Structures are given as C-alpha cells and as structure tokens.
CSV table of C-alpha atoms and ligand atoms in Angstrom, one decimal:
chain,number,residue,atom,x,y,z
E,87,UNK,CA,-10.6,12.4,0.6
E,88,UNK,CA,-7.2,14.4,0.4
E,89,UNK,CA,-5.1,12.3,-1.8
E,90,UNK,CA,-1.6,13.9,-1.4
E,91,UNK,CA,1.1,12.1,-0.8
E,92,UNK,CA,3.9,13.4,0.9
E,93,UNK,CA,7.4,12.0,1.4
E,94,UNK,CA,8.8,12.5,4.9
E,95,UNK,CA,12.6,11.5,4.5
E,96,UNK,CA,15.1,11.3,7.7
E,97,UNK,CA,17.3,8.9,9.1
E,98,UNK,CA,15.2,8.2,12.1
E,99,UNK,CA,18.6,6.9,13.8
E,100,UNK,CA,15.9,6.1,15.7
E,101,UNK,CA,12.5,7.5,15.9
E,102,UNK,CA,11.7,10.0,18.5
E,103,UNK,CA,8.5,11.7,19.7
E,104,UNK,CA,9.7,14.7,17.9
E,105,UNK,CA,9.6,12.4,14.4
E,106,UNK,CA,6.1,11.0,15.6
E,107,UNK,CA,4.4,14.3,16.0
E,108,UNK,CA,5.3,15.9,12.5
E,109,UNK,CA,3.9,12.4,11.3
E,110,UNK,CA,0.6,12.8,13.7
E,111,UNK,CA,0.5,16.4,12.2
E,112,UNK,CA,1.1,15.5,8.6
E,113,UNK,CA,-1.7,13.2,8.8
E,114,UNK,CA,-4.2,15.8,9.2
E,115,UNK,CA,-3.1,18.2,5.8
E,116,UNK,CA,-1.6,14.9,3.7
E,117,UNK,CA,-3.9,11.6,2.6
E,118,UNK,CA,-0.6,9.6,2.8
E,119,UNK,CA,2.6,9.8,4.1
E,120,UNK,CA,5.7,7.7,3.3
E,121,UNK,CA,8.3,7.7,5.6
E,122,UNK,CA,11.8,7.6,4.0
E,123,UNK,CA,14.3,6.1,5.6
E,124,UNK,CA,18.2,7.1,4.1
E,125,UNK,CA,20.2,4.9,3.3
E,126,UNK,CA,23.6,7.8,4.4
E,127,UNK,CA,26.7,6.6,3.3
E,128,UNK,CA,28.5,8.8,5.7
E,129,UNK,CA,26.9,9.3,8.8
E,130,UNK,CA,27.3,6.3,10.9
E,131,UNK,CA,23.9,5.3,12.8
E,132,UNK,CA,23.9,3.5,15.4
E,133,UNK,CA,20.7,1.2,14.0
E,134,UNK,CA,21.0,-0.4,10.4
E,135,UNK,CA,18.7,0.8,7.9
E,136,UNK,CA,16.6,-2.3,8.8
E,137,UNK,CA,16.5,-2.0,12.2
E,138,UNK,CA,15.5,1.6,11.9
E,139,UNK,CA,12.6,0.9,9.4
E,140,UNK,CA,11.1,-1.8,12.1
E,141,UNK,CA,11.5,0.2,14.4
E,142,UNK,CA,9.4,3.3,12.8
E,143,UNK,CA,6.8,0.2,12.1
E,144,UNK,CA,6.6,-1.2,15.6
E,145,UNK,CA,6.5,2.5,17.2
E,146,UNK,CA,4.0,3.8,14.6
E,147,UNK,CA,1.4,0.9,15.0
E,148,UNK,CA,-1.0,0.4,11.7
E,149,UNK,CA,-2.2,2.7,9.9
E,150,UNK,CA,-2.8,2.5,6.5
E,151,UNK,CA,-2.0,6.2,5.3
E,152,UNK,CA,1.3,5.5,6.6
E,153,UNK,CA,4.3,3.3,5.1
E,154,UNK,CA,8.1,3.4,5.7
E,155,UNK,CA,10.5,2.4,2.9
E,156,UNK,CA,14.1,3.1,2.1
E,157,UNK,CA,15.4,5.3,-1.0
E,158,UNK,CA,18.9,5.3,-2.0
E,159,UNK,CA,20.0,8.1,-4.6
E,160,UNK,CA,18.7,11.8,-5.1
E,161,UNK,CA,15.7,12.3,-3.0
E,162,UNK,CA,14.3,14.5,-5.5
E,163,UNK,CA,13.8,11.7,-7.9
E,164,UNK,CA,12.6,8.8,-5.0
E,165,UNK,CA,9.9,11.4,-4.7
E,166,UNK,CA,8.4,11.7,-7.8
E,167,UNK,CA,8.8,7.8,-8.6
E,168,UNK,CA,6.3,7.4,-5.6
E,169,UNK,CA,4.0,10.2,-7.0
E,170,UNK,CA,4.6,12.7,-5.2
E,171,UNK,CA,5.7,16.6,-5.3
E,172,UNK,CA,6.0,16.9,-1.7
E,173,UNK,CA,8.8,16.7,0.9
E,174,UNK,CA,7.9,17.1,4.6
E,175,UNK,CA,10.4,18.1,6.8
E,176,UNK,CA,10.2,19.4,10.6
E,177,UNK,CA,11.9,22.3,11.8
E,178,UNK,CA,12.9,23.3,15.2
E,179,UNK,CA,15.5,25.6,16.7
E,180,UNK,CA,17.0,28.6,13.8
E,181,UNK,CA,19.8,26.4,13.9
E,182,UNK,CA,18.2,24.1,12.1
E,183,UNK,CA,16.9,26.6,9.1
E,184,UNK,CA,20.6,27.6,6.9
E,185,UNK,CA,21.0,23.6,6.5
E,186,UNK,CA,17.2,22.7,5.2
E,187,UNK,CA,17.4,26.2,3.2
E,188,UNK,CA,20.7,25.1,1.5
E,189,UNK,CA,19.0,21.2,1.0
E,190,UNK,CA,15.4,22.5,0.0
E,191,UNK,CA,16.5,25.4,-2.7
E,192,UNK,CA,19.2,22.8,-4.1
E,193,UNK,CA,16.0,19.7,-4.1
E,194,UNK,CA,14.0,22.7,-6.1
E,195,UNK,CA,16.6,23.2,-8.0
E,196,UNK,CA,16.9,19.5,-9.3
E,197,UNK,CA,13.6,19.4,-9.8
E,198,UNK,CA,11.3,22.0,-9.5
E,199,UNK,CA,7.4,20.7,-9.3
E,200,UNK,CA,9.0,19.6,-5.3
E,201,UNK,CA,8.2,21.6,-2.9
E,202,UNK,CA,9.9,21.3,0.3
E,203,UNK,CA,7.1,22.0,3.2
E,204,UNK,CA,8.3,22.7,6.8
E,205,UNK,CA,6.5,22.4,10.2
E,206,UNK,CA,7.3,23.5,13.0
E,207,UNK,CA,8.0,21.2,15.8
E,208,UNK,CA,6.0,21.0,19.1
E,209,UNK,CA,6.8,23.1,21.5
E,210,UNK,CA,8.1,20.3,24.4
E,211,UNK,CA,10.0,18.5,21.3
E,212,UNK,CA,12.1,21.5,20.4
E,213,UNK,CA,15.6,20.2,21.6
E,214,UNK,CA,14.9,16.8,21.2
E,215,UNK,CA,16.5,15.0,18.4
E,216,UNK,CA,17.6,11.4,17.6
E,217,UNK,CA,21.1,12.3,18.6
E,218,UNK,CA,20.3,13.7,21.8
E,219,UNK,CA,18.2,10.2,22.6
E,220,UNK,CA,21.4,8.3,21.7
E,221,UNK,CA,23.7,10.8,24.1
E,222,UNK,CA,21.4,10.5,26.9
E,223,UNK,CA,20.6,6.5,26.4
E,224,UNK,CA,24.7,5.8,26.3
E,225,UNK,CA,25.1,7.6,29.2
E,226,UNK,CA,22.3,4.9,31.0
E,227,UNK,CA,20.1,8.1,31.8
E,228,UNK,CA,16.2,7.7,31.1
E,229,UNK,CA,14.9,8.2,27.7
E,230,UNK,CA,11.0,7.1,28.3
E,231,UNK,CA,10.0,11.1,28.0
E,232,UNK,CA,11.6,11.3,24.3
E,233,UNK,CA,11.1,7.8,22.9
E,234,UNK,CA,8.1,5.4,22.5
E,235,UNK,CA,8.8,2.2,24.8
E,236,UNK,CA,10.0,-0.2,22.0
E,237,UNK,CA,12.8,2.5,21.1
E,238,UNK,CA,13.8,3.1,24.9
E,239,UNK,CA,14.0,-1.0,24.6
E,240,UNK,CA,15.9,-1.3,21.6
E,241,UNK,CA,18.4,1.5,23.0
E,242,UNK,CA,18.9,-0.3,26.5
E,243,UNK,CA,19.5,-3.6,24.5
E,244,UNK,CA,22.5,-1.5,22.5
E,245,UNK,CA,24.0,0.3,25.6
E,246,UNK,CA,22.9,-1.5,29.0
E,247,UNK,CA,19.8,-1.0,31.0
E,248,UNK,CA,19.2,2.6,32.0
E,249,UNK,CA,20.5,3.4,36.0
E,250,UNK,CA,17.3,4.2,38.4
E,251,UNK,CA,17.5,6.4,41.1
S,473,ADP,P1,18.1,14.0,9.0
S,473,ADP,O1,19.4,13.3,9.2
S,473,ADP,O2,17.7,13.9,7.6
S,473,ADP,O3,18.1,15.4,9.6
S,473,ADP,P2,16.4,13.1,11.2
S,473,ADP,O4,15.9,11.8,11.4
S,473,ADP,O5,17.4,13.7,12.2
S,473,ADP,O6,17.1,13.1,9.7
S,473,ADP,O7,15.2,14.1,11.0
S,473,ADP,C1,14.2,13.9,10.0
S,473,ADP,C2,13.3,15.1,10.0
S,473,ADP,O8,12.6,15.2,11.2
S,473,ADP,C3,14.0,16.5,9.8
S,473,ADP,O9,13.2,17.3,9.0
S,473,ADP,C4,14.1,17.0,11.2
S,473,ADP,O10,14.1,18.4,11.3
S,473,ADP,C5,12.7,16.5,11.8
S,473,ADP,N1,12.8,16.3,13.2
S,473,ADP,C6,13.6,15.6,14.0
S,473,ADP,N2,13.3,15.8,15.3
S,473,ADP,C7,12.3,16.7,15.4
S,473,ADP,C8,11.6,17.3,16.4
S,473,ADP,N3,11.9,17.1,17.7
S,473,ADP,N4,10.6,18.2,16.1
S,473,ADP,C9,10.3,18.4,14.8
S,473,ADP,N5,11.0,17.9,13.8
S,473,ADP,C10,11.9,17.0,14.0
C-alpha cells in the first residue's frame, strides 16, 4: 500500500468540482491526502474557515484516505509536522504558473525535502475556480454544473435562491 501523504493546501472559499477532481486524482498516486484549509489573513472569504472545512467534509463524503484540517503559519512547516514532503497543487490556465512558480521555489527554499507537485486540471474544469462560483452564485445564475449540491445550497442560503428560466 502507497503510504504517501500529501498535503493539498487551498482556501476552498468553497469547494468546487475543479478542487474535487485533483483530490479524486491524488487518490490514485498518494495513500493519503490532507486537505489544508488556510486560515488567510488577507483575503476575505466569503465562508469562515469552519464553514469551509464542513463543507469540503459534507461534499467529499467518507473516505478514510482523506481528512481536512486547518494550518495557520508557514505551510512548509504544517507539512512536515504531518509527515509529509509533499504539496499538491492543481494547475490550470498559464496564468496560473508565475504565481505557484514564485510560491513553490520560495516553499523549497524554506525547506527543501518539499516538493511542490502540480496537476493539471481536467479539461471541462479549466476556468472554473472558487471565485468564479461565488460571481456567478451572487449574480442568482445556476451553479449545479461547478459545485456539488450541498455547496450550490450553502451559496443560495448566502445570496438568495438562484433565478430559473
Ligand atoms: P488558493 O487561494 O491557495 O489558490 P484555491 O482554493 O483557489 O486556493 O485553490 C487550491 C488549489 O486548487 C490550487 O492549487 C488551485 O490551483 C487548485 N484548483 C482550484 N480550482 C481548480 C480547477 N478547476 N482545476 C484544477 N485545480 C484547481
């Protein structure tokens, strides 16, 4: 049995389909993953760090390779206090690349038995990302496509029922 851990940090601000399939594909390199939920002092999301990590639990379901907890402080060092050496993070459009580059060579730098490991996203989850969901869902339009049903609930609870046509 593949005993790897590997730490899959994000705000999940919340949880998309996108998040769900790097998870999905994880599962199949990595025995175990934990999902890492940041606790950002800046960025303001919409869901508190509690409501965000029951959320991940609810639209996950059980499984016992996977767990969600919360790390405040360098990642670097939340990662190797749960035995790890490995980050998983998902890319998608080039966009995305100069930021994780900057974040991955600076986590290696700290600490340098992490790696950083990226996977590419699914083709039909290229553009969708958490912020997108919470665009779409405040504007009432229908989110079921990008979000498991108790996210699309918990977003129509925050900003009104979405508008049928
Ligand atoms: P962060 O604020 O750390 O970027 P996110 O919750 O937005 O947190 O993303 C967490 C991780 O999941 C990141 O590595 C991000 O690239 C990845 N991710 C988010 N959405 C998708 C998607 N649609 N396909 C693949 N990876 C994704």
């Amino acid at each position: 049995m593949n005993k790897q851990i590997a730490i899959y940090p994000g705000s999940f601000d919340p949880i998309t389909y996108g998040h769900l399939d790097i998870i999905e594909r994880g599962l199949e390199v990595f025995g175990q993953i934990i999902i890492a939920v940041a606790r950002n002092s800046e960025k303001k999301s919409l869901f508190s760090t509690a409501e965000r990590i029951s959320l991940i639990k609810e639209a996950l379901g059980s499984n016992e390779r996977v767990s969600v907890e919360t790390f405040d402080g360098l990642l670097v060092d939340y990662v190797v206090s749960r035995g790890s050496r490995v980050i998983l993070r998902g890319l998608r459009a080039v966009s995305d690349f100069e930021y994780e580059f900057q974040i991955a060579q600076m986590n290696h730098n700290l600490k340098s038995e992490v790696e950083t490991l990226f996977m590419m996203t699914s083709v039909p989850y290229g553009y969708l990302s958490s912020s997108i969901v919470k665009e779409v869902a405040g504007l009432q339009g229908p989110v079921e496509s990008l979000v498991p049903p108790v996210i699309a609930k918990a977003l129509a609870e925050k900003f009104g029922k979405p508008k049928t046509n």
